[in-house]
XYZ file of C-alpha atoms in Angstrom:
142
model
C -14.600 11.609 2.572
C -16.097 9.812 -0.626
C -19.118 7.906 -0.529
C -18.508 3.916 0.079
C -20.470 3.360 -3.564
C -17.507 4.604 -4.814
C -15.218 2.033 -2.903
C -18.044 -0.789 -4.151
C -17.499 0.102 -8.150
C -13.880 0.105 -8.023
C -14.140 -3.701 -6.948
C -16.180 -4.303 -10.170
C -20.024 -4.467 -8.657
C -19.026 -8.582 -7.568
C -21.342 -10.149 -5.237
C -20.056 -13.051 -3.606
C -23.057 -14.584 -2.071
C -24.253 -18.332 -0.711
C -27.651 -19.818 0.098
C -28.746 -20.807 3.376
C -28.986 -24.431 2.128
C -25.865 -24.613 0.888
C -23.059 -26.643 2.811
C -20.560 -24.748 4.987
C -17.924 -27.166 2.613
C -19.176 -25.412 -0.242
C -19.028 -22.194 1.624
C -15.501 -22.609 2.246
C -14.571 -23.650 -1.154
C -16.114 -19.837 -2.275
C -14.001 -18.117 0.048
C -10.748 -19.294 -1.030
C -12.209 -19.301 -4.706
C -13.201 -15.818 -4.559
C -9.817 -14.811 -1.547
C -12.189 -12.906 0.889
C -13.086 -13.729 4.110
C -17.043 -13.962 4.407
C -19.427 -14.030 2.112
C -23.301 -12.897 2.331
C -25.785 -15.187 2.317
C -28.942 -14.328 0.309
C -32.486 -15.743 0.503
C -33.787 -15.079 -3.061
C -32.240 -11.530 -3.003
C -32.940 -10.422 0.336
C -29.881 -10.477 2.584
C -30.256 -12.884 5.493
C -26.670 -13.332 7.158
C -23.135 -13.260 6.774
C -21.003 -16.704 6.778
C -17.247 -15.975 7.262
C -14.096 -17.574 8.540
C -14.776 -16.591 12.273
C -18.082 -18.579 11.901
C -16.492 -22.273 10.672
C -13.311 -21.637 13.307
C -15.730 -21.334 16.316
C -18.851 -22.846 15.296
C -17.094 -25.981 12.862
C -13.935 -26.616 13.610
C -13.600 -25.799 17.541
C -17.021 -27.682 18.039
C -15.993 -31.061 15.772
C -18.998 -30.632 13.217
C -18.362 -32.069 9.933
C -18.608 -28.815 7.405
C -19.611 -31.223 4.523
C -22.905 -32.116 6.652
C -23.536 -28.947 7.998
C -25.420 -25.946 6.513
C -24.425 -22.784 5.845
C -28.025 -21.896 7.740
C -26.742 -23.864 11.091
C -23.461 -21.546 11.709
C -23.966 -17.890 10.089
C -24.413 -14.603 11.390
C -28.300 -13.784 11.458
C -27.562 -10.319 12.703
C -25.943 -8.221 10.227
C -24.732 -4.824 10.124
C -24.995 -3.124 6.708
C -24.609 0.880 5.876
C -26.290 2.540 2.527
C -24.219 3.657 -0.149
C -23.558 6.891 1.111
C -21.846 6.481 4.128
C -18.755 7.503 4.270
C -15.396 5.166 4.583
C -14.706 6.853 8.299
C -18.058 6.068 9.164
C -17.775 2.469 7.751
C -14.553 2.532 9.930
C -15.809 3.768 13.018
C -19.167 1.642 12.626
C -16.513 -1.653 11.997
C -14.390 -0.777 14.965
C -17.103 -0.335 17.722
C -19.018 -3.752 16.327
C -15.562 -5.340 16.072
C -16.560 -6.546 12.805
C -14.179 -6.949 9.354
C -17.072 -7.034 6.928
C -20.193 -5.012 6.300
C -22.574 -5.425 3.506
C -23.676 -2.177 1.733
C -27.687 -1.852 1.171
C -29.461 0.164 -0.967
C -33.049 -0.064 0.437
C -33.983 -3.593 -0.039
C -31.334 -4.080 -2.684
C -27.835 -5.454 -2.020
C -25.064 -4.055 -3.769
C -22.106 -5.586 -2.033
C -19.763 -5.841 1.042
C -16.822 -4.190 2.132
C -13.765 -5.086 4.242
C -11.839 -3.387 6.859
C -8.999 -4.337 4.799
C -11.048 -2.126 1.438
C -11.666 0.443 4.264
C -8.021 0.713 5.460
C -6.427 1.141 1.950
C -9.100 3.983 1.060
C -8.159 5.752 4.405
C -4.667 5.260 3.624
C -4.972 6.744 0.304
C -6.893 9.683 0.577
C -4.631 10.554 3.654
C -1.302 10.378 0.891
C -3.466 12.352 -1.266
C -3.936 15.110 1.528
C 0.039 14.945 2.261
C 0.699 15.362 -1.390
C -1.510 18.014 -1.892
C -0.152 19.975 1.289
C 3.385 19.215 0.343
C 2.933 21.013 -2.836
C 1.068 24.145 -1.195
C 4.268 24.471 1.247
C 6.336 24.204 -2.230
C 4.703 26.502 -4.108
């Protein structure tokens, strides 16, 4: 199992965060910008909740706010999950499936370095399970 830094480099070292203060409008205009599905939202640099699309369906949409008048700050997730930067995608996995959660931030101490899906989770999985098959297909060839 590789470490989940190495998961976070291949996607470049991007940080797709918001402010607090910033409008859930503007928030929603970053997630289609950027094509993920939540995005962290950093105080300064510290990491102080996750906005994503589960948080404007339930807290916008189904209760007829206005996201150009609403903050970010109003509607986000205050308590957020994160793993460090060596954990493990099956522990990412297993941590996202018992939280029923599709993102998790990665921290390094005090220091964000990024967030990862269940859908970056899934493909890793999926990949270094073809690269087991392969190399087991060989040894039976060989």
């Amino acid at each position: 199992m590789r470490p989940i830094l190495e998961l976070l480099e291949k996607q470049g070292g991007a940080i797709w965060s918001l402010s607090p203060e910033d409008s859930v409008y503007q928030a929603l205009e970053m997630l289609a910008e950027c094509n993920v599905g939540a995005l962290m939202v950093l105080q300064g640099d510290k990491l102080v909740g996750i906005f994503s699309e589960r948080d404007y369906t339930r807290k916008i949409a189904l209760a007829g706010k206005a996201s150009k008048d609403t903050r970010v700050a109003e509607i986000m997730t205050t308590t957020v999950l994160s793993v460090s930067p060596k954990a493990t995608t099956d522990e990412c996995m297993a941590l996202m499936s018992l939280k029923k959660i599709r993102h998790l931030p990665v921290v390094d101490g005090n220091t964000v370095l990024g967030m990862i899906s269940i859908r970056d989770i899934m493909d890793e999985i999926i990949k270094d399970r073809e690269e087991t098959i392969n190399q087991l297909q060989n040894y039976i060839a060989s």
